[in-house]
mmCIF file of C-alpha atoms in Angstrom:
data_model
loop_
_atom_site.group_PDB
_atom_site.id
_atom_site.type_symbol
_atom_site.label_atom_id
_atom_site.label_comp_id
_atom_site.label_asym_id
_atom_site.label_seq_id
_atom_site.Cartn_x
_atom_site.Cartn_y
_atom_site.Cartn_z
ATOM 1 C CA UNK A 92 -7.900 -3.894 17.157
ATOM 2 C CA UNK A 93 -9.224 -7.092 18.202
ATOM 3 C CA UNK A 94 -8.069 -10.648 16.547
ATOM 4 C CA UNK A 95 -11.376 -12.498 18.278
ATOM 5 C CA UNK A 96 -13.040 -14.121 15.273
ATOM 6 C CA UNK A 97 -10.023 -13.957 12.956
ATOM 7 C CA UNK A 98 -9.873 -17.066 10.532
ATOM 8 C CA UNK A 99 -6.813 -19.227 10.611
ATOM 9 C CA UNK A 100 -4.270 -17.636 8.685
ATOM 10 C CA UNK A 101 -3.453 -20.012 5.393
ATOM 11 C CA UNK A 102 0.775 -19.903 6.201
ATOM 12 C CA UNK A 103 2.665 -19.910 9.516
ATOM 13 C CA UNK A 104 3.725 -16.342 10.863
ATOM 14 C CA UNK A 105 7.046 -15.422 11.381
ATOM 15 C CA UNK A 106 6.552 -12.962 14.092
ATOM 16 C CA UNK A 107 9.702 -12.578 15.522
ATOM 17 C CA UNK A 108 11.177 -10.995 12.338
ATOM 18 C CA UNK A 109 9.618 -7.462 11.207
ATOM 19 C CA UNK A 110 6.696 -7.464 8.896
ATOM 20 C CA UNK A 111 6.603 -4.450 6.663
ATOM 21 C CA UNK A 112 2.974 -4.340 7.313
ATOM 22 C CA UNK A 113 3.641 -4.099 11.456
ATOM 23 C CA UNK A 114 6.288 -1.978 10.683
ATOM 24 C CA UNK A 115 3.790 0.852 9.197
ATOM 25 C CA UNK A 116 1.249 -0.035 11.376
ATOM 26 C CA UNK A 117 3.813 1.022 14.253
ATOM 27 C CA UNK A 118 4.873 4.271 11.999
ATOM 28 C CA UNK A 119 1.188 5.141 12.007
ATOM 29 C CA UNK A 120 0.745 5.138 15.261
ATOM 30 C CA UNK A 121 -1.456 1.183 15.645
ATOM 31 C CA UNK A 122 -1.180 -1.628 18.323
ATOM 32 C CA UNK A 123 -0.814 -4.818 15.847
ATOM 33 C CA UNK A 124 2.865 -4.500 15.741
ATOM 34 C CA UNK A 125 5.576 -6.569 17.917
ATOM 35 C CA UNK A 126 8.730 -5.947 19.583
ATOM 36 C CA UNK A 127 10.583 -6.925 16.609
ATOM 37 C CA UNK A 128 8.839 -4.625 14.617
ATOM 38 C CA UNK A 129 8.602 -1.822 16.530
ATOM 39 C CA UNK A 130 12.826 -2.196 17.283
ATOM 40 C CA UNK A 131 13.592 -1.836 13.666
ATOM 41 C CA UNK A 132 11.080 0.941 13.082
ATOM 42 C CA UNK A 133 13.110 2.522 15.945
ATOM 43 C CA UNK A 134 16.287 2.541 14.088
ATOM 44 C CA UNK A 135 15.087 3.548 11.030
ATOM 45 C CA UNK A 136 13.531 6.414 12.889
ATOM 46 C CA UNK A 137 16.828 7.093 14.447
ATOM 47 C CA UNK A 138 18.160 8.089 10.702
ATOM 48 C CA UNK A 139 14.770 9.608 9.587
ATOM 49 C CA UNK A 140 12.923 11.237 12.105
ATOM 50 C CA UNK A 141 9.922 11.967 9.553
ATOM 51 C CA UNK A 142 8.816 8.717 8.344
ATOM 52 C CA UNK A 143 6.049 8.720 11.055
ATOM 53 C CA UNK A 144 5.087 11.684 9.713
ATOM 54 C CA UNK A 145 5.415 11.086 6.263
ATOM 55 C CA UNK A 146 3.252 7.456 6.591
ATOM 56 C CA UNK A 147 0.664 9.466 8.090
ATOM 57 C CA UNK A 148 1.181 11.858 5.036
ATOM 58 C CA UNK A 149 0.820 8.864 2.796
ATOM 59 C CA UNK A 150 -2.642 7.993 4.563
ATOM 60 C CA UNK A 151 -3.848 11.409 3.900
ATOM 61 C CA UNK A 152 -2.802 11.246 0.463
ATOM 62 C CA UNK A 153 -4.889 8.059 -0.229
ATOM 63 C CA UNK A 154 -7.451 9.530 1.473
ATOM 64 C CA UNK A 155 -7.464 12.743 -1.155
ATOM 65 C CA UNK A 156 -6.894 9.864 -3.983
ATOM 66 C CA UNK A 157 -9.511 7.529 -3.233
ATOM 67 C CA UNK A 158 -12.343 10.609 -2.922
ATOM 68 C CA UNK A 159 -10.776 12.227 -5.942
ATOM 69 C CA UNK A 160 -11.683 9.060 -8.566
ATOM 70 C CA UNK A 161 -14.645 8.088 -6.557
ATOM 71 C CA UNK A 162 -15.979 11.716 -7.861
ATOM 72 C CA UNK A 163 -14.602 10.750 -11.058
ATOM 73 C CA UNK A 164 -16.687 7.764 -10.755
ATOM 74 C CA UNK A 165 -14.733 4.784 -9.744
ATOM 75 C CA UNK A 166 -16.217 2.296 -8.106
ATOM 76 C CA UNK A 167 -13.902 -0.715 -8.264
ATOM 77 C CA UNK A 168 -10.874 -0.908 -6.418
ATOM 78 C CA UNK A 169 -7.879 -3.350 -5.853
ATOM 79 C CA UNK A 170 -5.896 -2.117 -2.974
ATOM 80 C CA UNK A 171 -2.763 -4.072 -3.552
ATOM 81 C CA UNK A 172 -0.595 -4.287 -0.780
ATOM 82 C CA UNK A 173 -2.738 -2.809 1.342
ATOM 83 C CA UNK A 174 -1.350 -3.580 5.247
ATOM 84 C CA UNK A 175 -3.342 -3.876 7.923
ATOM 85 C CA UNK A 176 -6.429 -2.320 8.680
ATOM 86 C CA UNK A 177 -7.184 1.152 9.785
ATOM 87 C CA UNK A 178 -10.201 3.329 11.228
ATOM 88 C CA UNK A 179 -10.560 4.516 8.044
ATOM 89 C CA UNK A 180 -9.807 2.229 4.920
ATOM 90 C CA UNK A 181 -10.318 2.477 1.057
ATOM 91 C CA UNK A 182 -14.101 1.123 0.749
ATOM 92 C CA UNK A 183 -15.222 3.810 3.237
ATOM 93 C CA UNK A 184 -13.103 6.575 1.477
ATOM 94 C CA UNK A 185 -15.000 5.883 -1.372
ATOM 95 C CA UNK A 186 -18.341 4.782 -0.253
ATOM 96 C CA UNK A 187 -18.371 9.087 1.609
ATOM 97 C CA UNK A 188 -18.199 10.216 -2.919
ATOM 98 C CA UNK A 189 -20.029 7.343 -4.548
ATOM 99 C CA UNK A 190 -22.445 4.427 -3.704
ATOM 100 C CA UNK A 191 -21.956 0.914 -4.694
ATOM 101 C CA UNK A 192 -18.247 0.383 -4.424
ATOM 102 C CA UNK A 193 -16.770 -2.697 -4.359
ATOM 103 C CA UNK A 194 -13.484 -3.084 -3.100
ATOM 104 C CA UNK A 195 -10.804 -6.710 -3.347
ATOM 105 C CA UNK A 196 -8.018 -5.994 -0.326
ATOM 106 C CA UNK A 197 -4.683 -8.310 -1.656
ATOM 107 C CA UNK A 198 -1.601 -8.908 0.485
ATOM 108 C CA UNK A 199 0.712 -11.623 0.607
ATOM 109 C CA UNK A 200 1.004 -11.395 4.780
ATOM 110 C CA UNK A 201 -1.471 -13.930 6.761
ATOM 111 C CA UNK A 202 -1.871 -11.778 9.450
ATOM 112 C CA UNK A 203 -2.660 -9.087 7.146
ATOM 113 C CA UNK A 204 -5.888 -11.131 5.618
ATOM 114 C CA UNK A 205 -6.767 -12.435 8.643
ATOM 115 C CA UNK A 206 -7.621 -9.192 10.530
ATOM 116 C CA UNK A 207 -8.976 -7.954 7.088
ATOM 117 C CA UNK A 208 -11.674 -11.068 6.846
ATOM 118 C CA UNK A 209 -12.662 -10.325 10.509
ATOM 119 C CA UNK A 210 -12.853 -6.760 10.658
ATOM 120 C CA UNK A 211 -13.834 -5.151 7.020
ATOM 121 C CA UNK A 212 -15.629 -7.212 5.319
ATOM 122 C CA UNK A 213 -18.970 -6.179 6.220
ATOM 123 C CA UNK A 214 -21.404 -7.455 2.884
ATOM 124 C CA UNK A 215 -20.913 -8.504 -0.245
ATOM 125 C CA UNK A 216 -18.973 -6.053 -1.808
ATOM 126 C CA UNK A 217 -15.081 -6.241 -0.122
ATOM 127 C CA UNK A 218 -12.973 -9.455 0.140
ATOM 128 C CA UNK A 219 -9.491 -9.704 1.430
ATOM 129 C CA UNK A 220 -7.403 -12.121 -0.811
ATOM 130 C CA UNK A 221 -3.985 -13.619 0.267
ATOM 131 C CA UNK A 222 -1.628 -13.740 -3.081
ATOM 132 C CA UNK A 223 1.779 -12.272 -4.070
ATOM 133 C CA UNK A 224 1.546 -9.227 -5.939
ATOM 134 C CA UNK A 225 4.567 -11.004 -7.762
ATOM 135 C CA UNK A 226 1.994 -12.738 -9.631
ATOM 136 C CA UNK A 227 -0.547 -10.439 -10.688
ATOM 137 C CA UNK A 228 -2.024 -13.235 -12.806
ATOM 138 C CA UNK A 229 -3.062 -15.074 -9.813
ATOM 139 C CA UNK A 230 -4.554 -12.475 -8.324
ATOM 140 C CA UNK A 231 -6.518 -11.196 -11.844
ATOM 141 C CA UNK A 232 -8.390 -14.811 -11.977
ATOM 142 C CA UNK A 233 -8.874 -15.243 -8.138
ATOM 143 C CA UNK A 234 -12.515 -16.179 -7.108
ATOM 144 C CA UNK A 235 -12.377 -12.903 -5.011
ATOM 145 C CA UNK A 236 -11.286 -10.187 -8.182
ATOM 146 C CA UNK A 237 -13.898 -12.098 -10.164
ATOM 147 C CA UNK A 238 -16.765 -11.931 -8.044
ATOM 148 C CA UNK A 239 -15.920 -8.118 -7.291
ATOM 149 C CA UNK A 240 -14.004 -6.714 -10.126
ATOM 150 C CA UNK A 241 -15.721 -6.309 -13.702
ATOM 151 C CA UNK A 242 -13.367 -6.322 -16.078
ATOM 152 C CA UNK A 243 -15.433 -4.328 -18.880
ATOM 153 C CA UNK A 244 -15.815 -1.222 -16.095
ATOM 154 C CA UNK A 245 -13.022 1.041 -14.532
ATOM 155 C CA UNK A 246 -11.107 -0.148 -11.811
ATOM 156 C CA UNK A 247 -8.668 1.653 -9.004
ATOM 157 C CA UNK A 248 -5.143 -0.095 -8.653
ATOM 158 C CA UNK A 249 -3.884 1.125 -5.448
ATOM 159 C CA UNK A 250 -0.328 0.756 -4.511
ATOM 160 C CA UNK A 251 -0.289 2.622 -1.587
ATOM 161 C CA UNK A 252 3.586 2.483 -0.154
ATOM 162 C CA UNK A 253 4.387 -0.955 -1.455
ATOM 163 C CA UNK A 254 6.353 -0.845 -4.703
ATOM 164 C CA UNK A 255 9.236 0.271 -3.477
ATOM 165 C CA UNK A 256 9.497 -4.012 -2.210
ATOM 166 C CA UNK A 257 9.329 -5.011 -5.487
ATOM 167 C CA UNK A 258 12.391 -4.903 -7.196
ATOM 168 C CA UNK A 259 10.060 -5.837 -10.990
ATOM 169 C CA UNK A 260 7.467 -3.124 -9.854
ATOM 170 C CA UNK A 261 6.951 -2.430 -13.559
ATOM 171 C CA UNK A 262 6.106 -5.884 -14.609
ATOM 172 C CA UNK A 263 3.809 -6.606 -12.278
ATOM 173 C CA UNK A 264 2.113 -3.160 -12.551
ATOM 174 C CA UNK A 265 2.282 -3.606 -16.164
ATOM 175 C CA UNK A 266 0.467 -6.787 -16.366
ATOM 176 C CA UNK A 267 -2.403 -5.338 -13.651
ATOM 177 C CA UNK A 268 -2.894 -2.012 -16.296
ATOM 178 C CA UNK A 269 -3.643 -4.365 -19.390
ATOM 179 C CA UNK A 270 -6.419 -5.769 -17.477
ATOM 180 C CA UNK A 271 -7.857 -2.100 -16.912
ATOM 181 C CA UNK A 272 -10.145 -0.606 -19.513
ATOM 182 C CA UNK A 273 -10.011 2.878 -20.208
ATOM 183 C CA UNK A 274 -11.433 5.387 -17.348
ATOM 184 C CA UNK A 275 -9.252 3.123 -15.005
ATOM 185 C CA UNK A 276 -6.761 4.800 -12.445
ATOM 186 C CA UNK A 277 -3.760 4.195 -10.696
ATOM 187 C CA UNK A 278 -2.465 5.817 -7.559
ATOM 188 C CA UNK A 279 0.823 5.358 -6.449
ATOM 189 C CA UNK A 280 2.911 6.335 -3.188
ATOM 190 C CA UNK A 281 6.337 5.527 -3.144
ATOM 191 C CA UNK A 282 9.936 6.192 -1.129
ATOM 192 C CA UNK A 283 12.608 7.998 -2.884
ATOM 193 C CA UNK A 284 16.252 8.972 -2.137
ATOM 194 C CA UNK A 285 15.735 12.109 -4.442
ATOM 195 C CA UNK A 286 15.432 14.933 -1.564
ATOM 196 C CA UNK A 287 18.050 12.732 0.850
ATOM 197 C CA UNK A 288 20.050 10.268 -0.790
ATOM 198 C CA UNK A 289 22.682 9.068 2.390
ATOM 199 C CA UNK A 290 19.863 9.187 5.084
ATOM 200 C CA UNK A 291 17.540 7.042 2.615
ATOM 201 C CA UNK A 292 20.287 4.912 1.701
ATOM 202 C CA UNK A 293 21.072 4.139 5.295
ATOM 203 C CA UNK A 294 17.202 3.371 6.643
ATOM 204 C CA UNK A 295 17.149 1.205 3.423
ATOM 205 C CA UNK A 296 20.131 -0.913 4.926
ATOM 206 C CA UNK A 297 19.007 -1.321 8.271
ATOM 207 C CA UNK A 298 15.031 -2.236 7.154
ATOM 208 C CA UNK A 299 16.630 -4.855 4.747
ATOM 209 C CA UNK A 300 19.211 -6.490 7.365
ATOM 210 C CA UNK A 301 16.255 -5.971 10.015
ATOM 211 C CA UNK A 302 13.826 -7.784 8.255
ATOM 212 C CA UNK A 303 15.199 -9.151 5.062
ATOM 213 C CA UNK A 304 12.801 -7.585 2.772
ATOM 214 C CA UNK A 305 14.886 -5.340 0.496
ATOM 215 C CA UNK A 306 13.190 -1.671 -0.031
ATOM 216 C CA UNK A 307 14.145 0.459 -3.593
ATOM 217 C CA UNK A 308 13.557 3.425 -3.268
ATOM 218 C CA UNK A 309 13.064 4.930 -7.026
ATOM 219 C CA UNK A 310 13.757 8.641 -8.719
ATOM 220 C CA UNK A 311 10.855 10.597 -9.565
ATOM 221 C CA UNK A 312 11.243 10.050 -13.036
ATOM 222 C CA UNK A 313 11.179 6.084 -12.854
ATOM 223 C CA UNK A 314 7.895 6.499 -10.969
ATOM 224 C CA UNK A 315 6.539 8.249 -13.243
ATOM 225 C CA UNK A 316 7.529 5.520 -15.709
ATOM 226 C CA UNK A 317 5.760 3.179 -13.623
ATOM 227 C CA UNK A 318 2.286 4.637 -14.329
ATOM 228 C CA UNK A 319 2.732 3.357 -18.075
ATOM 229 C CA UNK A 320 -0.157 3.658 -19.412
ATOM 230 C CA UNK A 321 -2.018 6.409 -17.119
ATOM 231 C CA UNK A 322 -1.840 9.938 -17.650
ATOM 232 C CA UNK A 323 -1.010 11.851 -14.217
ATOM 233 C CA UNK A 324 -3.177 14.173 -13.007
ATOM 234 C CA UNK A 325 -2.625 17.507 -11.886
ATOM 235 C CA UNK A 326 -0.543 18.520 -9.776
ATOM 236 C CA UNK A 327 1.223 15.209 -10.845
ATOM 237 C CA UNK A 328 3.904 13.498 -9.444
ATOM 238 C CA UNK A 329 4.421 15.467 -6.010
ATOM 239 C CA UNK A 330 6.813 14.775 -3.423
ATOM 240 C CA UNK A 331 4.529 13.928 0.037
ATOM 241 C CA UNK A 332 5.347 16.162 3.253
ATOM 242 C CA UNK A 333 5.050 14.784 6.775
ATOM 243 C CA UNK A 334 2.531 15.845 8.797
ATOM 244 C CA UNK A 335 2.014 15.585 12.535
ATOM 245 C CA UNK A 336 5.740 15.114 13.482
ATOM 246 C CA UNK A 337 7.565 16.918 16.475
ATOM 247 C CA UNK A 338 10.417 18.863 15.204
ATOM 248 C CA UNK A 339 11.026 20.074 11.978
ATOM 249 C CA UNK A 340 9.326 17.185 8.985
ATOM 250 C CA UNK A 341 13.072 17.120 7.206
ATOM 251 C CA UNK A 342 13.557 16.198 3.590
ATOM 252 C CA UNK A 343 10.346 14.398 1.693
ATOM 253 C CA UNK A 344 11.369 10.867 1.508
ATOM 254 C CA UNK A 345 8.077 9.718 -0.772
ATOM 255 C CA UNK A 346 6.487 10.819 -3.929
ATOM 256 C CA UNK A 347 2.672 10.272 -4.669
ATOM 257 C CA UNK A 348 0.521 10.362 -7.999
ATOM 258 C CA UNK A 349 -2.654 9.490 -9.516
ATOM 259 C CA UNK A 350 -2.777 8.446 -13.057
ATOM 260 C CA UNK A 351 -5.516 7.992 -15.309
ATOM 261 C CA UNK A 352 -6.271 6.131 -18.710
#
């Protein structure tokens, strides 16, 4: 990817600590990462081998997730959290099951929004909005969700491998579902110790004295608490295998779900 064109990004960068968002982008395999990222992803690789494999997992998951409720007829979605951009991102997931999407990109990293504004949003009907999903209020009456996001229809809440930074995930997720009227979805992908508690516990330390952003990595059953309000769908709350790895993928290390309401 390019940054030609990107706008200004609203706070300074601090790109000699890791970003979560460079982090992944390194897992996945991308170019907008730096040394400091890519040294920590290193080390957390060193104590699980499949979390490449598993964030490419996770991408394939959303994938499955986004065309699933775009069938279901969807066509409003806030991905929250949603990292930097890839060659294939939620408004073209949905707009291959269902025409007239309209999709609000949120994350709280500058770098993040910038390359979204310069390389996704391509008409009217996406916007990239820098907020905290700490305050899911702000984000609710931004100019951005308001333009895009009609309250009285269904919307997508996409928390694709993010809540497991937040230690009030249910709060905030919470607050975001008693916005959403019913035919609304969440899906959800999200680390848990469950399958390998020491290794898990371990990669958690080193990404939090790496980077200083603190990961929690939740039990399936508190996930599934998280979805308050939306009824999972089948198969339900599934543990999510690495793909594309060399060696053996090891122990899951994420769960994914999609609810409904």
């Amino acid at each position: 990817m390019t940054t030609a064109g990107m706008r200004a990004p609203e706070t300074p960068l601090a790109l000699h600590r890791p970003g979560p968002a460079r982090v992944q982008d390194f897992l996945l395999g991308g170019k907008d990462n730096y040394a400091s990222d890519r040294d920590l992803a290193q080390r957390v690789l060193r104590v699980l081998p499949q979390a490449a494999g598993t964030a490419r997992a996770a991408r394939g998951f959303l994938a499955r997730s986004i065309a699933l409720l775009a069938e279901r007829g969807v066509r409003q979605f806030l991905d929250l959290g949603c990292g930097l951009p890839r060659a294939d991102n939620v408004h073209q997931m949905a707009a291959r099951h269902t025409g007239g999407t309209r999709v609000v990109y949120v994350d709280h990293d500058p770098l993040v929004i910038a390359h979204a504004r310069a390389l996704l949003i391509d008409g009217g009907n996406i916007a990239a909005l820098l907020a905290d999903l700490r305050d899911p209020g702000a984000i609710l009456r931004s100019p951005e969700v308001r333009r895009l996001i009609d309250p009285a229809e269904p919307v997508a809440l996409v928390f694709s491998s993010v809540l497991h930074f937040l230690p009030g995930a249910g709060e905030l997720v919470a607050e975001l579902a008693s916005a959403a009227v019913p035919g609304s979805a969440m899906v959800v992908s999200h680390a848990t110790a469950d399958f390998a508690p020491r290794t898990v516990a371990e990669a958690a330390r080193l990404y939090r004295e790496g980077s200083s952003v603190p990961i929690h990595p939740r039990g399936g059953a508190e996930i599934a608490r998280l979805l308050g309000p939306f009824r999972p769908l089948p198969p339900g709350l599934t543990p999510i295998a690495g793909e594309g790895s060399a060696g053996p993928p090891g122990d899951p290390i994420m769960y994914g779900v999609v609810g409904v309401r």
